[in-house]
PDB file of C-alpha atoms in Angstrom:
ATOM      1  CA  MET A 257      16.127  58.198  43.230  1.00 60.00           C
ATOM      2  CA  ARG A 258      15.969  55.907  40.227  1.00 63.00           C
ATOM      3  CA  PHE A 259      16.494  52.849  42.425  1.00 61.00           C
ATOM      4  CA  LEU A 260      13.839  54.090  44.882  1.00 70.00           C
ATOM      5  CA  ALA A 261      11.294  54.479  42.082  1.00 68.00           C
ATOM      6  CA  PHE A 262      12.236  51.007  40.832  1.00 62.00           C
ATOM      7  CA  LEU A 263      11.672  49.580  44.324  1.00 68.00           C
ATOM      8  CA  ILE A 264       8.335  51.354  44.833  1.00 74.00           C
ATOM      9  CA  ARG A 265       6.968  49.950  41.569  1.00 70.00           C
ATOM     10  CA  ARG A 266       7.849  46.437  42.658  1.00 69.00           C
ATOM     11  CA  LEU A 267       6.259  46.903  46.104  1.00 73.00           C
ATOM     12  CA  ILE A 268       3.038  48.142  44.517  1.00 77.00           C
ATOM     13  CA  GLY A 269       3.015  44.992  42.395  1.00 71.00           C
ATOM     14  CA  ILE A 270       3.403  42.813  45.507  1.00 71.00           C
ATOM     15  CA  ALA A 271       0.463  44.588  47.179  1.00 75.00           C
ATOM     16  CA  ALA A 272      -1.697  44.035  44.086  1.00 77.00           C
ATOM     17  CA  VAL A 273      -0.822  40.322  44.032  1.00 71.00           C
ATOM     18  CA  MET A 274      -1.693  40.005  47.722  1.00 71.00           C
ATOM     19  CA  ILE A 275      -5.113  41.580  47.233  1.00 74.00           C
ATOM     20  CA  GLY A 276      -5.891  39.464  44.181  1.00 74.00           C
ATOM     21  CA  VAL A 277      -4.809  36.186  45.758  1.00 70.00           C
ATOM     22  CA  SER A 278      -6.711  36.863  48.983  1.00 69.00           C
ATOM     23  CA  VAL A 279      -9.952  37.578  47.103  1.00 72.00           C
ATOM     24  CA  ILE A 280      -9.609  34.546  44.814  1.00 73.00           C
ATOM     25  CA  THR A 281      -8.655  32.169  47.636  1.00 67.00           C
ATOM     26  CA  PHE A 282     -11.472  33.372  49.863  1.00 66.00           C
ATOM     27  CA  ALA A 283     -13.992  32.954  47.048  1.00 68.00           C
ATOM     28  CA  ILE A 284     -12.815  29.458  46.079  1.00 65.00           C
ATOM     29  CA  SER A 285     -12.694  28.223  49.679  1.00 61.00           C
ATOM     30  CA  HIS A 286     -16.336  29.223  50.168  1.00 61.00           C
ATOM     31  CA  VAL A 287     -17.610  27.889  46.842  1.00 62.00           C
ATOM     32  CA  ILE A 288     -16.502  24.271  47.261  1.00 59.00           C
ATOM     33  CA  PRO A 289     -19.286  22.043  48.650  1.00 57.00           C
ATOM     34  CA  ALA A 290     -17.423  20.905  51.777  1.00 58.00           C
ATOM     35  CA  ASP A 291     -18.482  22.676  54.980  1.00 60.00           C
ATOM     36  CA  PRO A 292     -15.714  23.040  57.605  1.00 62.00           C
ATOM     37  CA  ALA A 293     -18.254  23.513  60.387  1.00 60.00           C
ATOM     38  CA  VAL A 294     -19.998  20.236  59.581  1.00 58.00           C
ATOM     39  CA  ALA A 295     -16.632  18.494  59.151  1.00 59.00           C
ATOM     40  CA  ALA A 296     -15.515  19.653  62.594  1.00 60.00           C
ATOM     41  CA  LEU A 297     -18.788  19.047  64.467  1.00 62.00           C
ATOM     42  CA  GLY A 298     -20.090  15.993  62.631  1.00 61.00           C
ATOM     43  CA  ASP A 299     -23.214  15.301  60.584  1.00 63.00           C
ATOM     44  CA  HIS A 300     -25.461  15.251  63.645  1.00 66.00           C
ATOM     45  CA  ALA A 301     -24.728  18.829  64.720  1.00 65.00           C
ATOM     46  CA  THR A 302     -27.733  21.131  64.996  1.00 71.00           C
ATOM     47  CA  ASP A 303     -28.170  24.315  62.995  1.00 66.00           C
ATOM     48  CA  GLU A 304     -27.586  26.363  66.148  1.00 70.00           C
ATOM     49  CA  GLN A 305     -24.304  24.573  66.859  1.00 68.00           C
ATOM     50  CA  ILE A 306     -23.131  25.067  63.286  1.00 66.00           C
ATOM     51  CA  ALA A 307     -24.039  28.766  63.381  1.00 70.00           C
ATOM     52  CA  ALA A 308     -22.222  29.211  66.693  1.00 72.00           C
ATOM     53  CA  PHE A 309     -19.152  27.416  65.313  1.00 66.00           C
ATOM     54  CA  ARG A 310     -19.087  29.633  62.221  1.00 66.00           C
ATOM     55  CA  ALA A 311     -19.385  32.739  64.359  1.00 65.00           C
ATOM     56  CA  GLU A 312     -16.620  31.590  66.727  1.00 64.00           C
ATOM     57  CA  TYR A 313     -14.162  30.926  63.890  1.00 60.00           C
ATOM     58  CA  LYS A 314     -15.302  33.906  61.806  1.00 60.00           C
ATOM     59  CA  LEU A 315     -16.469  31.746  58.913  1.00 60.00           C
ATOM     60  CA  ASP A 316     -19.518  33.972  58.559  1.00 57.00           C
ATOM     61  CA  ARG A 317     -17.500  37.172  58.203  1.00 59.00           C
ATOM     62  CA  PRO A 318     -16.843  39.080  54.965  1.00 54.00           C
ATOM     63  CA  LEU A 319     -13.350  39.209  53.451  1.00 49.00           C
ATOM     64  CA  PRO A 320     -11.825  42.148  55.421  1.00 53.00           C
ATOM     65  CA  GLY A 321     -10.442  41.180  58.808  1.00 54.00           C
ATOM     66  CA  ASP A 322      -7.749  39.052  60.401  1.00 62.00           C
ATOM     67  CA  LEU A 323      -6.930  35.453  59.518  1.00 69.00           C
ATOM     68  CA  GLY A 324      -9.113  34.114  62.328  1.00 71.00           C
ATOM     69  CA  ARG A 325      -8.577  30.951  64.345  1.00 76.00           C
ATOM     70  CA  SER A 326      -7.594  27.545  63.074  1.00 79.00           C
ATOM     71  CA  ILE A 327     -10.390  24.986  63.283  1.00 76.00           C
ATOM     72  CA  ARG A 328      -7.895  22.184  63.810  1.00 81.00           C
ATOM     73  CA  THR A 329      -5.482  23.691  66.364  1.00 82.00           C
ATOM     74  CA  ARG A 330      -7.946  26.128  68.010  1.00 80.00           C
ATOM     75  CA  ARG A 331      -5.222  28.776  67.878  1.00 84.00           C
ATOM     76  CA  SER A 332      -4.831  31.985  65.930  1.00 82.00           C
ATOM     77  CA  VAL A 333      -3.805  31.254  62.347  1.00 83.00           C
ATOM     78  CA  ALA A 334      -1.254  34.064  62.564  1.00 84.00           C
ATOM     79  CA  ASP A 335       0.335  32.366  65.592  1.00 86.00           C
ATOM     80  CA  ASP A 336       0.383  29.001  63.821  1.00 87.00           C
ATOM     81  CA  LEU A 337       2.065  30.543  60.789  1.00 88.00           C
ATOM     82  CA  ALA A 338       4.561  32.347  63.013  1.00 86.00           C
ATOM     83  CA  ASP A 339       5.491  28.983  64.558  1.00 86.00           C
ATOM     84  CA  SER A 340       5.609  26.998  61.304  1.00 87.00           C
ATOM     85  CA  PHE A 341       7.157  29.426  58.851  1.00 88.00           C
ATOM     86  CA  PRO A 342      10.595  29.827  60.525  1.00 89.00           C
ATOM     87  CA  ALA A 343      11.140  26.048  60.381  1.00 89.00           C
ATOM     88  CA  THR A 344      10.339  25.959  56.659  1.00 88.00           C
ATOM     89  CA  PHE A 345      12.410  29.072  56.007  1.00 89.00           C
ATOM     90  CA  GLU A 346      15.423  27.603  57.801  1.00 90.00           C
ATOM     91  CA  LEU A 347      15.169  24.339  55.875  1.00 90.00           C
ATOM     92  CA  SER A 348      14.553  26.028  52.515  1.00 88.00           C
ATOM     93  CA  PHE A 349      17.326  28.588  52.979  1.00 89.00           C
ATOM     94  CA  THR A 350      19.808  25.846  53.894  1.00 91.00           C
ATOM     95  CA  ALA A 351      18.733  23.774  50.881  1.00 90.00           C
ATOM     96  CA  LEU A 352      19.100  26.810  48.610  1.00 89.00           C
ATOM     97  CA  LEU A 353      22.516  27.591  50.077  1.00 90.00           C
ATOM     98  CA  VAL A 354      23.630  24.040  49.318  1.00 90.00           C
ATOM     99  CA  SER A 355      22.235  24.394  45.793  1.00 89.00           C
ATOM    100  CA  ILE A 356      24.105  27.641  45.140  1.00 90.00           C
ATOM    101  CA  VAL A 357      27.407  26.495  46.643  1.00 91.00           C
ATOM    102  CA  VAL A 358      27.323  23.257  44.638  1.00 91.00           C
ATOM    103  CA  GLY A 359      25.308  24.196  41.550  1.00 89.00           C
ATOM    104  CA  ILE A 360      27.101  27.327  40.338  1.00 89.00           C
ATOM    105  CA  PRO A 361      30.667  25.929  40.523  1.00 89.00           C
ATOM    106  CA  ALA A 362      29.447  22.656  38.990  1.00 90.00           C
ATOM    107  CA  GLY A 363      27.808  24.540  36.122  1.00 87.00           C
ATOM    108  CA  ILE A 364      30.949  26.601  35.494  1.00 86.00           C
ATOM    109  CA  TRP A 365      33.167  23.515  35.625  1.00 86.00           C
ATOM    110  CA  SER A 366      30.869  21.695  33.218  1.00 87.00           C
ATOM    111  CA  ALA A 367      30.868  24.618  30.768  1.00 83.00           C
ATOM    112  CA  ILE A 368      34.648  25.059  30.621  1.00 82.00           C
ATOM    113  CA  SER A 369      35.041  21.261  30.328  1.00 83.00           C
ATOM    114  CA  ARG A 370      32.480  20.900  27.568  1.00 83.00           C
ATOM    115  CA  GLY A 371      32.546  17.466  25.953  1.00 80.00           C
ATOM    116  CA  ARG A 372      35.042  16.033  28.431  1.00 86.00           C
ATOM    117  CA  LEU A 373      34.529  13.657  31.343  1.00 88.00           C
ATOM    118  CA  PRO A 374      33.751  16.327  34.020  1.00 83.00           C
ATOM    119  CA  ASP A 375      31.041  17.746  31.778  1.00 86.00           C
ATOM    120  CA  VAL A 376      29.487  14.303  31.267  1.00 89.00           C
ATOM    121  CA  VAL A 377      29.523  13.530  34.994  1.00 89.00           C
ATOM    122  CA  VAL A 378      27.942  16.866  35.942  1.00 88.00           C
ATOM    123  CA  ARG A 379      25.254  16.545  33.275  1.00 87.00           C
ATOM    124  CA  VAL A 380      24.353  13.008  34.356  1.00 89.00           C
ATOM    125  CA  LEU A 381      24.087  14.056  38.024  1.00 88.00           C
ATOM    126  CA  ALA A 382      22.015  17.101  37.063  1.00 85.00           C
ATOM    127  CA  LEU A 383      19.694  14.954  34.966  1.00 84.00           C
ATOM    128  CA  ALA A 384      19.286  12.537  37.868  1.00 83.00           C
ATOM    129  CA  GLY A 385      18.525  15.420  40.219  1.00 80.00           C
ATOM    130  CA  GLY A 386      15.708  16.599  37.998  1.00 75.00           C
ATOM    131  CA  SER A 387      14.274  13.099  37.594  1.00 79.00           C
ATOM    132  CA  ILE A 388      14.397  11.481  41.038  1.00 81.00           C
ATOM    133  CA  PRO A 389      11.181  11.962  43.076  1.00 81.00           C
ATOM    134  CA  VAL A 390      11.740  13.812  46.345  1.00 80.00           C
ATOM    135  CA  PHE A 391       9.903  11.236  48.463  1.00 79.00           C
ATOM    136  CA  TRP A 392      12.007   8.375  47.060  1.00 84.00           C
ATOM    137  CA  LEU A 393      15.254  10.269  47.571  1.00 84.00           C
ATOM    138  CA  GLY A 394      14.204  11.183  51.113  1.00 83.00           C
ATOM    139  CA  LEU A 395      13.552   7.546  51.996  1.00 85.00           C
ATOM    140  CA  ILE A 396      16.899   6.476  50.522  1.00 88.00           C
ATOM    141  CA  VAL A 397      18.731   9.229  52.403  1.00 86.00           C
ATOM    142  CA  ILE A 398      17.085   8.262  55.693  1.00 86.00           C
ATOM    143  CA  GLY A 399      17.802   4.588  55.111  1.00 86.00           C
ATOM    144  CA  LEU A 400      21.469   5.275  54.420  1.00 87.00           C
ATOM    145  CA  GLY A 401      22.286   8.157  56.760  1.00 85.00           C
ATOM    146  CA  TYR A 402      20.116   7.149  59.709  1.00 82.00           C
ATOM    147  CA  TYR A 403      19.404   3.406  59.666  1.00 83.00           C
ATOM    148  CA  GLN A 404      22.564   2.067  58.016  1.00 83.00           C
ATOM    149  CA  LEU A 405      25.332   4.480  59.027  1.00 82.00           C
ATOM    150  CA  GLY A 406      23.726   6.115  62.047  1.00 80.00           C
ATOM    151  CA  TRP A 407      25.476   9.411  61.299  1.00 84.00           C
ATOM    152  CA  PHE A 408      22.398  11.627  61.300  1.00 85.00           C
ATOM    153  CA  PRO A 409      19.042  11.754  63.130  1.00 85.00           C
ATOM    154  CA  GLY A 410      15.959  10.508  61.351  1.00 78.00           C
ATOM    155  CA  GLY A 411      13.702  13.536  61.797  1.00 80.00           C
ATOM    156  CA  GLY A 412      12.698  16.596  63.763  1.00 83.00           C
ATOM    157  CA  ARG A 413      14.526  19.900  64.234  1.00 85.00           C
ATOM    158  CA  ILE A 414      16.456  19.117  67.418  1.00 86.00           C
ATOM    159  CA  ASP A 415      17.218  16.152  69.675  1.00 85.00           C
ATOM    160  CA  ALA A 416      14.525  15.251  72.198  1.00 81.00           C
ATOM    161  CA  PHE A 417      16.918  15.589  75.131  1.00 86.00           C
ATOM    162  CA  VAL A 418      18.219  19.016  73.995  1.00 84.00           C
ATOM    163  CA  ALA A 419      16.275  22.114  74.975  1.00 86.00           C
ATOM    164  CA  PRO A 420      15.453  24.427  72.049  1.00 87.00           C
ATOM    165  CA  PRO A 421      17.253  27.780  72.179  1.00 88.00           C
ATOM    166  CA  PRO A 422      15.397  30.849  73.516  1.00 87.00           C
ATOM    167  CA  LEU A 423      12.922  31.935  70.852  1.00 85.00           C
ATOM    168  CA  ARG A 424      13.992  35.089  69.033  1.00 86.00           C
ATOM    169  CA  THR A 425      13.686  34.481  65.303  1.00 87.00           C
ATOM    170  CA  GLY A 426      12.307  30.930  65.294  1.00 86.00           C
ATOM    171  CA  LEU A 427      15.408  29.820  63.364  1.00 89.00           C
ATOM    172  CA  TYR A 428      17.113  27.333  65.651  1.00 89.00           C
ATOM    173  CA  VAL A 429      20.573  27.849  64.158  1.00 90.00           C
ATOM    174  CA  VAL A 430      20.399  31.622  64.493  1.00 90.00           C
ATOM    175  CA  ASP A 431      18.814  31.523  67.951  1.00 89.00           C
ATOM    176  CA  SER A 432      21.447  29.031  69.142  1.00 91.00           C
ATOM    177  CA  LEU A 433      24.223  31.308  67.915  1.00 91.00           C
ATOM    178  CA  VAL A 434      22.681  34.346  69.584  1.00 89.00           C
ATOM    179  CA  ALA A 435      22.217  32.457  72.860  1.00 88.00           C
ATOM    180  CA  GLY A 436      25.679  30.884  72.672  1.00 88.00           C
ATOM    181  CA  ASP A 437      24.110  27.428  73.124  1.00 87.00           C
ATOM    182  CA  VAL A 438      26.676  25.119  71.509  1.00 90.00           C
ATOM    183  CA  GLU A 439      24.724  21.916  72.145  1.00 90.00           C
ATOM    184  CA  ALA A 440      21.529  23.280  70.594  1.00 89.00           C
ATOM    185  CA  LEU A 441      23.538  24.611  67.636  1.00 90.00           C
ATOM    186  CA  ARG A 442      25.180  21.233  67.048  1.00 90.00           C
ATOM    187  CA  SER A 443      21.877  19.394  67.299  1.00 90.00           C
ATOM    188  CA  SER A 444      19.969  21.790  65.027  1.00 90.00           C
ATOM    189  CA  LEU A 445      22.730  21.729  62.390  1.00 91.00           C
ATOM    190  CA  ILE A 446      22.958  17.942  62.296  1.00 91.00           C
ATOM    191  CA  HIS A 447      19.168  17.687  62.002  1.00 90.00           C
ATOM    192  CA  LEU A 448      19.313  20.005  58.966  1.00 90.00           C
ATOM    193  CA  VAL A 449      21.728  17.892  56.941  1.00 89.00           C
ATOM    194  CA  LEU A 450      19.519  15.128  55.542  1.00 89.00           C
ATOM    195  CA  PRO A 451      16.368  17.162  54.797  1.00 90.00           C
ATOM    196  CA  ALA A 452      18.402  20.037  53.311  1.00 89.00           C
ATOM    197  CA  LEU A 453      20.315  17.686  51.012  1.00 88.00           C
ATOM    198  CA  THR A 454      17.089  15.978  49.970  1.00 87.00           C
ATOM    199  CA  LEU A 455      15.224  19.214  49.313  1.00 86.00           C
ATOM    200  CA  GLY A 456      18.205  20.895  47.688  1.00 86.00           C
ATOM    201  CA  TYR A 457      19.151  18.148  45.221  1.00 86.00           C
ATOM    202  CA  PHE A 458      16.493  19.070  42.682  1.00 84.00           C
ATOM    203  CA  SER A 459      17.270  22.801  42.855  1.00 85.00           C
ATOM    204  CA  THR A 460      20.999  22.027  42.618  1.00 89.00           C
ATOM    205  CA  ALA A 461      20.331  20.238  39.342  1.00 88.00           C
ATOM    206  CA  VAL A 462      18.283  23.165  38.007  1.00 87.00           C
ATOM    207  CA  ILE A 463      20.883  25.771  38.983  1.00 89.00           C
ATOM    208  CA  THR A 464      23.699  23.635  37.542  1.00 89.00           C
ATOM    209  CA  ARG A 465      21.970  23.276  34.173  1.00 88.00           C
ATOM    210  CA  MET A 466      21.132  26.963  33.959  1.00 87.00           C
ATOM    211  CA  THR A 467      24.647  28.049  34.949  1.00 87.00           C
ATOM    212  CA  ARG A 468      26.184  25.709  32.396  1.00 87.00           C
ATOM    213  CA  SER A 469      23.875  26.910  29.630  1.00 86.00           C
ATOM    214  CA  SER A 470      24.386  30.606  30.325  1.00 83.00           C
ATOM    215  CA  MET A 471      28.153  30.182  30.790  1.00 83.00           C
ATOM    216  CA  LEU A 472      28.458  28.385  27.441  1.00 81.00           C
ATOM    217  CA  GLU A 473      26.639  31.271  25.792  1.00 79.00           C
ATOM    218  CA  VAL A 474      28.908  33.823  27.454  1.00 77.00           C
ATOM    219  CA  LEU A 475      32.085  31.918  26.583  1.00 73.00           C
ATOM    220  CA  GLY A 476      31.237  32.289  22.895  1.00 67.00           C
ATOM    221  CA  GLN A 477      30.986  36.086  23.031  1.00 68.00           C
ATOM    222  CA  ASP A 478      33.532  38.333  21.301  1.00 67.00           C
ATOM    223  CA  TYR A 479      34.643  40.100  24.469  1.00 64.00           C
ATOM    224  CA  MET A 480      35.561  36.755  26.026  1.00 66.00           C
ATOM    225  CA  ARG A 481      37.728  35.849  23.033  1.00 65.00           C
ATOM    226  CA  THR A 482      39.325  39.297  23.196  1.00 69.00           C
ATOM    227  CA  ALA A 483      40.197  38.802  26.861  1.00 63.00           C
ATOM    228  CA  GLU A 484      41.755  35.440  26.051  1.00 63.00           C
ATOM    229  CA  ALA A 485      43.709  36.987  23.148  1.00 67.00           C
ATOM    230  CA  LYS A 486      45.210  39.520  25.563  1.00 65.00           C
ATOM    231  CA  GLY A 487      46.861  36.658  27.406  1.00 63.00           C
ATOM    232  CA  LEU A 488      44.704  36.653  30.538  1.00 62.00           C
ATOM    233  CA  ARG A 489      44.510  33.414  32.456  1.00 67.00           C
ATOM    234  CA  GLU A 490      41.454  31.235  31.824  1.00 63.00           C
ATOM    235  CA  ARG A 491      40.373  31.530  35.445  1.00 64.00           C
ATOM    236  CA  THR A 492      40.486  35.335  35.283  1.00 65.00           C
ATOM    237  CA  VAL A 493      38.560  35.416  32.011  1.00 67.00           C
ATOM    238  CA  VAL A 494      35.849  33.085  33.281  1.00 69.00           C
ATOM    239  CA  LEU A 495      35.359  34.491  36.772  1.00 66.00           C
ATOM    240  CA  ARG A 496      35.937  38.195  36.165  1.00 65.00           C
ATOM    241  CA  HIS A 497      34.556  38.712  32.658  1.00 63.00           C
ATOM    242  CA  GLY A 498      32.139  35.863  32.128  1.00 68.00           C
ATOM    243  CA  LEU A 499      30.553  34.969  35.453  1.00 72.00           C
ATOM    244  CA  ARG A 500      28.773  38.288  36.051  1.00 71.00           C
ATOM    245  CA  ASN A 501      26.894  38.085  32.753  1.00 73.00           C
ATOM    246  CA  ALA A 502      26.276  34.360  33.115  1.00 75.00           C
ATOM    247  CA  LEU A 503      24.713  34.875  36.541  1.00 77.00           C
ATOM    248  CA  ILE A 504      21.840  37.026  35.249  1.00 76.00           C
ATOM    249  CA  PRO A 505      19.592  34.119  34.120  1.00 79.00           C
ATOM    250  CA  THR A 506      20.872  31.994  37.005  1.00 83.00           C
ATOM    251  CA  VAL A 507      19.694  34.600  39.519  1.00 81.00           C
ATOM    252  CA  THR A 508      16.184  34.274  38.092  1.00 79.00           C
ATOM    253  CA  ILE A 509      16.237  30.521  38.632  1.00 82.00           C
ATOM    254  CA  ILE A 510      17.576  30.971  42.166  1.00 83.00           C
ATOM    255  CA  GLY A 511      14.755  33.359  43.068  1.00 79.00           C
ATOM    256  CA  LEU A 512      12.048  31.122  41.644  1.00 78.00           C
ATOM    257  CA  THR A 513      13.653  28.074  43.233  1.00 80.00           C
ATOM    258  CA  PHE A 514      13.626  29.679  46.663  1.00 79.00           C
ATOM    259  CA  GLY A 515       9.941  30.497  46.307  1.00 75.00           C
ATOM    260  CA  SER A 516       9.148  26.945  45.284  1.00 75.00           C
ATOM    261  CA  LEU A 517      11.242  25.526  48.130  1.00 78.00           C
ATOM    262  CA  LEU A 518       9.368  27.597  50.698  1.00 74.00           C
ATOM    263  CA  SER A 519       5.929  26.705  49.415  1.00 65.00           C
ATOM    264  CA  GLY A 520       6.614  23.179  48.179  1.00 62.00           C
ATOM    265  CA  ALA A 521       8.526  21.450  50.966  1.00 74.00           C
ATOM    266  CA  VAL A 522       5.509  19.315  51.878  1.00 78.00           C
ATOM    267  CA  LEU A 523       6.971  15.893  51.067  1.00 78.00           C
ATOM    268  CA  THR A 524      10.357  16.610  52.615  1.00 84.00           C
ATOM    269  CA  GLU A 525       8.807  17.931  55.815  1.00 83.00           C
ATOM    270  CA  THR A 526       6.508  14.919  56.014  1.00 82.00           C
ATOM    271  CA  ILE A 527       9.289  12.373  55.492  1.00 84.00           C
ATOM    272  CA  PHE A 528      11.618  14.005  58.016  1.00 86.00           C
ATOM    273  CA  SER A 529       8.908  14.986  60.542  1.00 83.00           C
ATOM    274  CA  TRP A 530       9.895  18.618  60.084  1.00 85.00           C
ATOM    275  CA  PRO A 531       7.353  20.866  61.846  1.00 86.00           C
ATOM    276  CA  GLY A 532       7.107  23.428  59.096  1.00 86.00           C
ATOM    277  CA  LEU A 533       4.604  25.131  56.859  1.00 84.00           C
ATOM    278  CA  GLY A 534       4.231  22.158  54.515  1.00 81.00           C
ATOM    279  CA  ARG A 535       3.024  19.784  57.223  1.00 83.00           C
ATOM    280  CA  TYR A 536       0.766  22.480  58.626  1.00 85.00           C
ATOM    281  CA  ALA A 537      -0.776  23.120  55.202  1.00 84.00           C
ATOM    282  CA  THR A 538      -1.348  19.422  54.548  1.00 82.00           C
ATOM    283  CA  ALA A 539      -3.024  18.807  57.901  1.00 83.00           C
ATOM    284  CA  SER A 540      -5.173  21.929  57.459  1.00 82.00           C
ATOM    285  CA  ALA A 541      -6.342  20.934  53.988  1.00 79.00           C
ATOM    286  CA  VAL A 542      -7.247  17.399  55.101  1.00 79.00           C
ATOM    287  CA  SER A 543      -9.327  18.738  58.007  1.00 78.00           C
ATOM    288  CA  LEU A 544     -11.035  21.427  55.881  1.00 75.00           C
ATOM    289  CA  ASP A 545      -9.479  24.126  58.036  1.00 77.00           C
ATOM    290  CA  PHE A 546     -10.370  27.053  55.745  1.00 76.00           C
ATOM    291  CA  PRO A 547      -8.863  29.855  57.874  1.00 78.00           C
ATOM    292  CA  ALA A 548      -5.537  28.010  58.031  1.00 83.00           C
ATOM    293  CA  VAL A 549      -5.610  27.184  54.307  1.00 80.00           C
ATOM    294  CA  LEU A 550      -6.301  30.829  53.517  1.00 79.00           C
ATOM    295  CA  GLY A 551      -3.445  31.929  55.771  1.00 82.00           C
ATOM    296  CA  VAL A 552      -0.978  29.513  54.171  1.00 83.00           C
ATOM    297  CA  THR A 553      -2.065  30.589  50.686  1.00 79.00           C
ATOM    298  CA  LEU A 554      -1.606  34.259  51.495  1.00 80.00           C
ATOM    299  CA  LEU A 555       1.829  33.568  52.947  1.00 82.00           C
ATOM    300  CA  ALA A 556       2.814  31.622  49.828  1.00 78.00           C
ATOM    301  CA  ALA A 557       1.506  34.501  47.742  1.00 76.00           C
ATOM    302  CA  VAL A 558       3.905  36.818  49.553  1.00 78.00           C
ATOM    303  CA  VAL A 559       6.895  34.524  49.076  1.00 78.00           C
ATOM    304  CA  TYR A 560       6.961  34.543  45.282  1.00 74.00           C
ATOM    305  CA  PRO A 561       6.647  38.329  44.768  1.00 77.00           C
ATOM    306  CA  VAL A 562       9.278  38.939  47.461  1.00 78.00           C
ATOM    307  CA  ALA A 563      11.588  36.418  45.772  1.00 76.00           C
ATOM    308  CA  ASN A 564      10.980  38.197  42.461  1.00 75.00           C
ATOM    309  CA  LEU A 565      11.718  41.525  44.157  1.00 76.00           C
ATOM    310  CA  VAL A 566      15.086  40.206  45.345  1.00 77.00           C
ATOM    311  CA  VAL A 567      15.780  38.950  41.809  1.00 74.00           C
ATOM    312  CA  ASP A 568      14.882  42.344  40.335  1.00 73.00           C
ATOM    313  CA  VAL A 569      17.196  44.115  42.786  1.00 73.00           C
ATOM    314  CA  ALA A 570      19.984  41.688  41.878  1.00 71.00           C
ATOM    315  CA  TYR A 571      19.313  42.398  38.196  1.00 68.00           C
ATOM    316  CA  TYR A 572      19.536  46.107  38.912  1.00 64.00           C
ATOM    317  CA  TRP A 573      23.072  45.752  40.275  1.00 67.00           C
ATOM    318  CA  LEU A 574      24.279  43.060  37.862  1.00 62.00           C
ATOM    319  CA  ASP A 575      23.063  44.686  34.636  1.00 61.00           C
ATOM    320  CA  PRO A 576      24.045  48.363  34.126  1.00 58.00           C
ATOM    321  CA  ARG A 577      21.478  48.659  31.316  1.00 56.00           C
ATOM    322  CA  ILE A 578      18.662  48.448  33.863  1.00 55.00           C
ATOM    323  CA  GLN A 579      20.233  51.231  35.953  1.00 54.00           C
ATOM    324  CA  ARG A 580      20.430  53.473  32.894  1.00 53.00           C
ATOM    325  CA  GLY A 581      16.818  52.654  31.975  1.00 52.00           C
TER     326      GLY A 581
END
């Protein structure tokens, strides 16, 4: 019951954020001087044509209602988001997975090797990851992995001569596994490598630094010294007694990182021709496609509270003090 009440409070907060963001975004998009109807029809459009265009795309409607149709694609915004979001989710989830698998062990290794060569190497790589611009790294990765070595494709989600798997979730890797399509699975996985490494490098650096910092703090605690005094192996002390407490701040960074990856993959998707939410948002903003911009903003507004909800649930199970509270 306590966990259910905890979960309900968080869901109410997500609903409040959704309402607030939708109102603010709608108001801002209709206050700016640019007119999407004029932008789509041209300066020589008549008043009747502009009025008909606004009525067709529901630009003259009040806030309540559906997301309407995209001015640019002439499709439902909900359908466009349903097509674009799975691609961004697949890329972002893969990048986050790479960040976790590499960042947490690297942070632990750096902490237990403090002041020695492994610590220096990890810190330098983490500093570089937080400093290198994504667009520059993406171009370097393409130049090396695609043009020079020819090991990986240069862009897209799947090879042009390979049929996409039957659509179930929109995630090509998952749909390929479900369909048993080995060729589509191979192609979709190899297309993920370069963009996932590019997008995940920055978050790997952030997770590494946070894990190292929190692990160093934990290693100095009395209960850690007591465990060492009892003769336990260093690996047992670090992984069993220290890692759980050190992961609490790291989990926060992971949740926030995932939200930022989902909503901020614009440059990576552009460089690698990845047909995701970032490219859709950029094209919609350039063409003054207000319904699409509003839809993308609302979706991004959902991502962060949901990521925070997952973090809160992880806190609940990692920290017994929250369960008692």
